[in-house]
Amino acid sequence: MQYLPLFVKLTDKPVLIVGGGSVALRKAGTLLSAGAKLSVISPEFAPEFLAWQAEGKAELLQGYFEPHLLDGKLLVIAATDNDDVNAAVYEAATTRNMLVNTVDDQPKCGFIFPSIIDRSPIIIAISSFGTAPVLARRLREKLETLLPQHLGPLAELVGRFRDKVKAKFQGFAARRQFWERVFDSEVVRELEANRPAAAEQRLADLLETQPAREGEVWIVGAGPGDPELLTLKALQLMQQADVVVYDYLVSPHIMELVRRDAERICVGKKAGAHSMPQQDTNALLVQLAKEGKKVCRLKGGDPFIFGRGGEEIEALLPENISFQVVPGITAAAGCAAYAGIPLTHRDHAQSVQFVTGHCRKSGDEPDWYSMSRPNQTLVIYMGIMKAADIQQQLLAAGRAADTPLAIIENGTRREQRVVTGTLAELALLVAQQQVVSPALLVIGEVVSLQSQLHWFGQRPTAAVFSQPITNLA
Ligand code: SAH
């Protein structure tokens, strides 16, 4: 860390600005908004400085910089258009161990001004230390849109109730639960609608009513792997959970976004590998919710597409445990988009079927004939271990041997790999290319569009992370 971010209380603190032009003006505006006591030295001044002097906000000293002007100052800003003067200010300040900012000259900066997102009392400061200002600006714009305007009034209200809440709830966990309740409550809605008095009343009411601590289960789809494919709702719940119950399909990059002090329980779920039986997972969810916990049941893709989300809900219902389901981007949608395969296409496929290659018992065989019709796309989940059987059944049911297919391994993740070939080569490709889990089979005419459309240049196997198809031209 080249610079340490500190929040400095500048109210009534003496600060010297050297320079009286437009650059100095910008810094002066920022410093005044923090309440600094400004002195400005310059042979001449922009009109705004004169106005500030008239209002008693700044002291203007007409003349040239001299080191003794630093006496008694907390900070100094060198903001002239003369490099020699700026260098002299920097030298004099550094000799005195004073913090100096030289505008647009990062090596001569003992401190820097970050970009600021102001939701006072919440302040966010961003800086790339001058290395990537455009990136820092984009980040700031992104955060600006994420942070609602009522955040400031909310934080201010929280600040006013802090002592009362502390007196009422012993221990950090109890206080955290109370505040979580507040942030999900009408208090926020009132502030959004700009009704601060009503918000305060609601908060006072909440403090008086003591709800039984009720557990809840959120069955959340985490998408196929790229964390940017999470829904906003999924992210919010991952941040609120007391405990996260996840399976192997949830990528480590996604798990990094879980609230840091949440408990994490892995229940496996990988064909052939150790995993918790579904009944045990169901029982675990019930038990955790009964302990009063907010449980985030995080699942790969979408919870209702080969995700056994329905079975988990069936276990919660008789226990009267409240739950919600948050959909996610299913592997078929994510993998197809990142591999450059449109699942339907006016000329090539009028329908798409999602099927599982992993049937529960032998009587549950899929309808191979309906899956073998031409001009439809077949997406097979959990099909890799049964590749030879799938190939044989589809060919026997009449699907053409030269039907194009893609095997998408680790779709949407950094290590995504796309292997293409024909239906007749399916088992061979899986063995030869040593395809690993998770992998998805996409079978149908649409796969041929992948190379024709030159997605990512010519290479259909390009590994792309965080970047779905963007250029169809
Ligand atoms: N509920 C999940 C599917 C769970 S079944 C969803 O909606 O996506 C598990 C199967 O999904 C895996 O065997 C694999 O076929 C597929 N799958 C899930 N994530 C994948 C990924 N990132 N890349 C390729 N296949 C994936």
XYZ file of C-alpha atoms and ligand atoms in Angstrom:
499
model
C 0.000 0.000 0.000
C 1.733 3.109 -1.278
C -0.584 5.510 0.585
C -2.678 4.843 3.682
C -6.241 6.127 3.436
C -7.010 8.246 6.494
C -10.048 10.383 7.147
C -8.768 13.662 8.557
C -10.825 16.093 10.581
C -9.990 19.452 9.012
C -12.572 21.649 10.744
C -10.825 24.939 11.646
C -7.414 23.481 10.869
C -4.978 25.826 9.082
C -4.182 24.810 5.504
C -2.071 26.760 3.007
C -2.742 26.766 -0.719
C 0.003 28.111 -2.948
C -1.616 29.405 -6.158
C -4.738 31.373 -6.942
C -5.900 29.953 -10.306
C -8.443 27.352 -11.378
C -6.455 24.344 -10.148
C -6.072 25.906 -6.713
C -9.746 26.745 -6.788
C -10.814 23.098 -7.100
C -8.693 22.036 -4.146
C -9.885 25.014 -2.131
C -13.523 24.011 -2.741
C -12.862 20.492 -1.456
C -10.988 21.755 1.596
C -13.691 24.302 2.414
C -16.359 21.612 2.270
C -14.378 19.882 5.045
C -14.317 23.117 7.067
C -10.593 23.896 6.732
C -9.229 27.334 7.665
C -7.720 28.397 4.354
C -4.840 30.726 3.625
C -3.997 31.270 -0.029
C -0.781 32.860 -1.287
C -0.583 34.097 -4.870
C 0.193 37.276 -6.808
C -3.351 37.159 -8.207
C -6.625 35.366 -7.481
C -9.585 33.942 -9.378
C -12.791 35.880 -8.545
C -14.210 33.006 -6.447
C -11.330 33.446 -4.008
C -12.255 37.102 -3.552
C -15.837 36.091 -2.811
C -14.669 33.532 -0.238
C -12.508 36.172 1.389
C -15.520 38.492 1.593
C -17.511 35.704 3.268
C -14.675 35.137 5.742
C -13.965 31.650 4.426
C -10.411 32.249 3.190
C -7.522 34.529 3.982
C -5.844 35.829 0.804
C -2.164 36.745 0.937
C -1.001 38.625 -2.134
C 2.614 37.794 -2.997
C 4.979 34.879 -3.513
C 5.548 31.706 -1.550
C 8.125 31.791 1.220
C 8.879 28.874 3.547
C 7.905 30.766 6.706
C 4.299 30.759 5.437
C 4.215 27.077 6.400
C 4.596 27.915 10.077
C 1.696 26.552 12.056
C -0.026 24.943 9.053
C -1.269 21.372 9.063
C -1.220 20.766 5.306
C 0.007 22.568 2.222
C -1.102 22.330 -1.396
C 1.223 23.410 -4.208
C -1.180 24.384 -6.988
C 0.661 26.849 -9.203
C 1.406 26.378 -12.910
C 5.092 26.918 -12.234
C 7.094 23.740 -11.629
C 9.900 25.597 -9.840
C 7.505 27.185 -7.349
C 5.765 23.845 -6.775
C 9.164 22.184 -6.246
C 10.153 24.880 -3.731
C 6.919 24.341 -1.775
C 7.498 20.589 -1.817
C 11.098 20.992 -0.592
C 10.179 23.381 2.192
C 7.288 21.209 3.390
C 9.272 17.976 3.233
C 12.121 19.517 5.242
C 9.609 20.337 7.941
C 8.023 16.876 7.783
C 4.766 18.451 6.676
C 2.276 16.729 4.430
C 2.215 18.327 0.985
C 0.137 17.785 -2.121
C 1.555 18.957 -5.432
C -1.252 19.073 -7.945
C -0.745 16.761 -10.943
C 2.721 15.725 -9.762
C 2.297 12.488 -7.840
C 5.993 11.950 -6.954
C 5.813 15.274 -5.090
C 2.820 14.257 -3.044
C 3.003 13.283 0.598
C -0.769 12.965 0.501
C -3.284 12.795 -2.305
C -6.911 13.750 -2.825
C -9.019 10.674 -3.609
C -12.244 10.654 -5.627
C -15.016 10.976 -3.097
C -18.477 9.476 -2.897
C -20.225 11.580 -0.316
C -23.191 10.121 1.522
C -22.226 11.849 4.745
C -21.691 10.506 7.301
C -20.705 7.697 4.964
C -17.753 8.651 2.805
C -16.039 6.453 0.275
C -12.619 7.432 -1.013
C -11.142 5.878 -4.148
C -7.704 6.281 -5.589
C -5.403 4.538 -8.007
C -2.549 6.778 -6.836
C -2.485 8.375 -10.231
C -1.771 5.106 -12.067
C -5.207 4.460 -13.591
C -7.442 7.511 -13.137
C -9.980 6.412 -15.762
C -10.405 3.061 -14.045
C -10.806 4.786 -10.676
C -13.409 7.107 -12.194
C -15.384 4.159 -13.618
C -15.293 2.460 -10.266
C -16.586 5.582 -8.657
C -19.436 5.862 -11.176
C -20.330 2.234 -10.547
C -20.384 2.725 -6.788
C -22.356 5.955 -7.135
C -25.155 4.066 -8.869
C -25.076 1.291 -6.273
C -25.329 3.549 -3.267
C -28.733 5.132 -2.761
C -28.979 8.773 -1.737
C -30.783 7.909 1.502
C -27.674 6.094 2.758
C -26.430 9.282 4.409
C -29.623 10.009 6.373
C -29.802 6.316 7.297
C -26.274 6.286 8.711
C -26.992 9.513 10.535
C -30.142 8.031 12.096
C -28.227 4.902 13.104
C -25.624 7.116 14.747
C -28.289 8.845 16.827
C -29.754 5.536 18.050
C -26.427 3.814 18.654
C -26.258 4.361 22.385
C -29.883 3.365 22.961
C -29.379 0.144 20.992
C -26.181 -0.574 22.880
C -27.993 -0.149 26.171
C -30.804 -2.470 25.109
C -28.848 -5.305 23.463
C -25.911 -6.984 25.117
C -23.301 -8.411 22.812
C -22.296 -7.690 19.260
C -24.371 -10.485 17.667
C -27.653 -9.251 19.204
C -26.945 -5.706 18.061
C -26.041 -6.854 14.582
C -29.342 -8.781 14.335
C -31.252 -5.714 15.423
C -29.591 -3.506 12.834
C -30.108 -6.128 10.101
C -33.805 -6.018 10.996
C -33.789 -2.237 10.763
C -32.099 -2.237 7.349
C -34.782 -4.584 5.986
C -37.619 -2.606 7.516
C -39.958 0.291 6.830
C -37.330 2.608 8.326
C -35.437 2.429 5.042
C -38.602 2.790 2.968
C -39.539 5.960 4.868
C -36.127 7.457 4.241
C -36.308 6.520 0.571
C -39.549 8.498 0.442
C -37.813 11.395 2.218
C -39.845 11.126 5.437
C -37.137 11.340 8.118
C -39.530 11.904 11.037
C -41.574 8.804 10.147
C -38.354 6.814 9.773
C -37.232 7.846 13.231
C -40.588 6.843 14.714
C -40.434 3.430 13.037
C -36.956 2.898 14.406
C -38.088 3.823 17.906
C -41.004 1.349 17.535
C -38.694 -1.419 16.398
C -36.543 -0.883 19.436
C -39.572 -1.455 21.646
C -40.883 -4.582 19.912
C -38.823 -7.632 20.528
C -39.487 -10.213 17.798
C -38.786 -13.828 18.417
C -35.629 -14.585 16.526
C -36.938 -16.529 13.584
C -34.795 -18.536 11.259
C -35.291 -18.421 7.539
C -33.937 -20.264 4.527
C -33.058 -18.557 1.274
C -32.595 -20.948 -1.597
C -30.347 -18.981 -3.871
C -29.074 -19.679 -7.383
C -25.427 -18.670 -7.695
C -25.200 -19.000 -11.483
C -22.650 -21.085 -13.362
C -19.434 -19.665 -11.908
C -18.551 -16.149 -13.034
C -19.306 -14.017 -9.953
C -20.563 -11.187 -12.157
C -23.454 -13.423 -13.171
C -24.838 -13.382 -9.640
C -28.091 -11.506 -9.228
C -28.098 -8.450 -6.975
C -30.519 -10.276 -4.719
C -28.225 -13.297 -4.418
C -25.354 -11.019 -3.438
C -27.440 -9.187 -0.848
C -28.546 -12.435 0.791
C -25.000 -13.839 0.740
C -24.025 -10.727 2.659
C -26.805 -11.101 5.235
C -26.635 -14.804 5.990
C -25.548 -16.239 9.326
C -24.676 -19.491 7.621
C -24.117 -20.494 3.998
C -24.787 -24.087 2.958
C -23.221 -24.603 -0.474
C -22.269 -27.338 -2.862
C -19.251 -27.891 -5.047
C -20.787 -26.161 -8.061
C -20.523 -22.820 -6.301
C -17.190 -21.447 -7.469
C -14.539 -20.258 -4.987
C -14.749 -16.776 -6.554
C -18.398 -16.653 -5.548
C -17.704 -17.938 -2.038
C -15.283 -15.031 -1.591
C -18.315 -12.731 -1.707
C -20.042 -14.367 1.264
C -20.117 -12.276 4.448
C -16.773 -12.783 6.096
C -17.956 -14.006 9.470
C -20.752 -16.239 8.153
C -20.429 -19.936 8.925
C -19.831 -22.023 5.773
C -20.980 -25.610 5.359
C -20.127 -27.592 2.233
C -22.546 -30.379 1.407
C -20.594 -31.689 -1.586
C -22.763 -33.010 -4.432
C -20.440 -34.328 -7.026
C -21.125 -37.543 -8.879
C -18.708 -40.158 -7.584
C -17.294 -37.941 -4.812
C -18.230 -37.782 -1.153
C -21.277 -35.666 -0.510
C -23.997 -35.325 2.070
C -27.170 -37.307 1.196
C -30.055 -35.018 0.215
C -32.157 -35.977 3.269
C -29.288 -34.936 5.519
C -28.995 -31.596 3.720
C -32.737 -31.074 4.113
C -32.505 -31.911 7.818
C -29.537 -29.580 8.224
C -31.472 -26.658 6.704
C -34.373 -27.306 9.060
C -32.091 -27.571 12.075
C -30.171 -24.353 11.280
C -33.388 -22.391 10.704
C -34.810 -23.702 13.981
C -31.731 -22.386 15.727
C -32.920 -18.959 14.544
C -30.338 -18.578 11.806
C -30.638 -16.874 8.443
C -29.568 -19.680 6.154
C -28.401 -19.042 2.616
C -28.635 -22.305 0.691
C -26.352 -21.464 -2.205
C -26.649 -23.628 -5.296
C -24.923 -23.670 -8.652
C -26.967 -22.284 -11.549
C -30.684 -22.088 -10.829
C -32.119 -23.875 -7.780
C -35.091 -25.226 -9.705
C -33.176 -26.634 -12.659
C -31.706 -29.970 -11.628
C -30.986 -28.287 -8.337
C -33.266 -30.236 -5.972
C -34.544 -26.904 -4.649
C -38.065 -28.326 -4.686
C -37.117 -31.155 -2.339
C -35.552 -28.746 0.121
C -38.716 -26.639 0.157
C -40.774 -29.775 0.771
C -38.687 -30.353 3.887
C -39.203 -26.776 5.140
C -42.955 -26.588 4.590
C -44.151 -28.974 7.342
C -41.815 -27.241 9.797
C -43.355 -23.829 9.041
C -39.985 -22.359 8.207
C -40.172 -19.293 6.019
C -38.162 -19.356 2.855
C -37.614 -17.591 -0.400
C -36.186 -18.756 -3.698
C -33.863 -16.603 -5.748
C -33.410 -17.740 -9.331
C -29.974 -17.930 -10.896
C -28.568 -18.184 -14.393
C -28.690 -21.841 -15.235
C -25.627 -23.560 -16.709
C -27.276 -23.904 -20.142
C -27.825 -20.156 -20.469
C -24.444 -19.177 -19.018
C -22.346 -21.753 -20.866
C -24.071 -21.175 -24.201
C -23.615 -17.412 -23.992
C -19.963 -17.643 -23.029
C -19.252 -20.295 -25.652
C -20.960 -18.375 -28.449
C -23.816 -20.807 -29.086
C -27.339 -19.427 -29.432
C -29.601 -22.094 -27.916
C -32.390 -21.334 -30.378
C -32.148 -19.832 -33.846
C -34.789 -19.114 -36.455
C -33.057 -21.322 -39.036
C -31.584 -24.046 -36.856
C -33.550 -24.748 -33.698
C -37.110 -23.861 -32.775
C -36.931 -25.376 -29.330
C -34.473 -26.336 -26.654
C -34.680 -29.157 -24.128
C -32.820 -29.300 -20.831
C -32.382 -32.887 -19.711
C -30.337 -34.711 -17.126
C -27.972 -37.523 -17.978
C -28.212 -38.779 -14.447
C -31.468 -40.646 -13.929
C -32.618 -41.756 -10.528
C -33.583 -45.299 -11.423
C -33.683 -47.349 -14.578
C -37.440 -46.846 -15.080
C -36.892 -43.085 -15.392
C -35.326 -43.334 -18.838
C -35.833 -40.187 -20.888
C -37.774 -40.164 -24.134
C -34.864 -40.612 -26.542
C -37.145 -40.247 -29.592
C -38.419 -36.828 -28.660
C -34.832 -35.793 -27.851
C -33.617 -36.957 -31.238
C -35.761 -34.789 -33.449
C -33.746 -32.530 -35.771
C -33.816 -28.735 -35.490
C -33.955 -28.639 -31.765
C -31.216 -28.117 -29.235
C -30.565 -30.627 -26.531
C -28.695 -29.517 -23.431
C -27.642 -32.370 -21.200
C -26.697 -31.686 -17.587
C -24.659 -34.271 -15.705
C -24.098 -36.172 -18.940
C -20.346 -36.663 -19.066
C -20.172 -39.975 -17.229
C -22.944 -41.337 -19.442
C -21.522 -39.940 -22.692
C -21.222 -43.309 -24.447
C -24.763 -44.312 -23.524
C -26.191 -40.938 -24.580
C -24.412 -41.119 -27.926
C -25.673 -44.646 -28.595
C -29.281 -43.932 -27.558
C -29.586 -40.741 -29.612
C -28.126 -42.370 -32.716
C -30.413 -45.390 -32.270
C -33.406 -43.052 -31.965
C -32.520 -41.416 -35.266
C -30.443 -38.307 -34.504
C -27.967 -37.792 -37.396
C -24.402 -38.920 -36.663
C -22.999 -35.612 -37.944
C -25.131 -33.479 -35.611
C -22.742 -30.891 -34.180
C -22.106 -30.903 -30.461
C -20.163 -28.935 -27.904
C -18.855 -30.004 -24.533
C -18.482 -26.967 -22.309
C -16.308 -27.569 -19.288
C -16.214 -25.062 -16.416
C -18.501 -22.745 -18.367
C -18.212 -18.974 -17.653
C -15.215 -19.560 -15.386
C -11.639 -18.551 -16.055
C -10.793 -22.100 -17.005
C -13.715 -22.534 -19.425
C -12.973 -25.014 -22.214
C -15.153 -25.731 -25.209
C -14.654 -28.939 -27.164
C -16.617 -29.313 -30.385
C -17.285 -32.271 -32.672
C -20.180 -34.409 -33.870
C -22.591 -36.723 -32.100
C -20.719 -39.736 -33.508
C -17.581 -38.516 -31.682
C -19.163 -37.732 -28.310
C -17.742 -40.578 -26.195
C -14.383 -40.347 -27.936
C -14.093 -36.605 -27.276
C -14.974 -36.954 -23.604
C -12.295 -39.637 -23.179
C -9.615 -38.120 -25.421
C -9.972 -34.591 -24.089
C -10.241 -35.824 -20.506
C -13.275 -33.687 -19.848
C -13.767 -32.901 -16.179
C -16.782 -31.856 -14.158
C -18.728 -29.621 -14.298
C -19.379 -29.978 -17.989
C -22.430 -29.541 -20.140
C -23.346 -31.164 -23.456
C -25.006 -29.043 -26.119
C -26.204 -31.063 -29.078
C -27.836 -29.599 -32.165
C -27.429 -27.637 -35.361
C -26.938 -24.343 -33.483
C -23.491 -25.500 -32.363
C -22.258 -25.032 -35.948
C -22.914 -21.295 -35.591
C -20.142 -21.017 -33.049
C -17.321 -21.147 -35.594
C -19.296 -19.431 -38.377
C -19.914 -16.364 -36.295
C -16.224 -15.996 -35.389
C -16.923 -15.466 -31.757
C -13.666 -14.400 -30.135
C -11.846 -14.683 -33.449
C -11.585 -18.212 -34.758
C -10.960 -20.058 -31.552
C -14.086 -21.701 -30.246
C -12.200 -22.884 -27.176
C -11.255 -19.401 -26.006
C -11.411 -19.205 -22.249
C -13.234 -16.091 -21.318
C -13.927 -14.829 -17.859
C -16.309 -12.032 -17.002
C -16.994 -11.439 -20.598
C -20.021 -12.783 -22.376
C -20.330 -12.435 -26.133
C -20.463 -8.770 -26.996
C -19.721 -8.468 -30.673
C -22.113 -10.064 -33.120
C -21.082 -7.931 -36.091
N -28.849 -26.145 -10.877
C -27.747 -26.176 -11.810
C -27.500 -27.563 -12.361
C -27.090 -28.574 -11.343
S -26.786 -30.134 -12.029
C -27.998 -25.165 -12.930
O -29.090 -24.627 -13.060
O -27.062 -24.922 -13.690
C -25.044 -30.133 -12.214
C -24.660 -30.076 -13.676
O -24.823 -28.772 -14.191
C -23.203 -30.398 -13.947
O -22.994 -31.797 -13.959
C -23.006 -29.795 -15.298
O -23.558 -30.614 -16.303
C -23.873 -28.556 -15.213
N -23.096 -27.368 -14.866
C -23.269 -26.567 -13.813
N -22.393 -25.540 -13.818
C -21.640 -25.700 -14.928
C -20.575 -24.966 -15.506
N -20.083 -23.859 -14.936
N -20.042 -25.421 -16.653
C -20.511 -26.538 -17.234
N -21.519 -27.262 -16.737
C -22.087 -26.860 -15.597
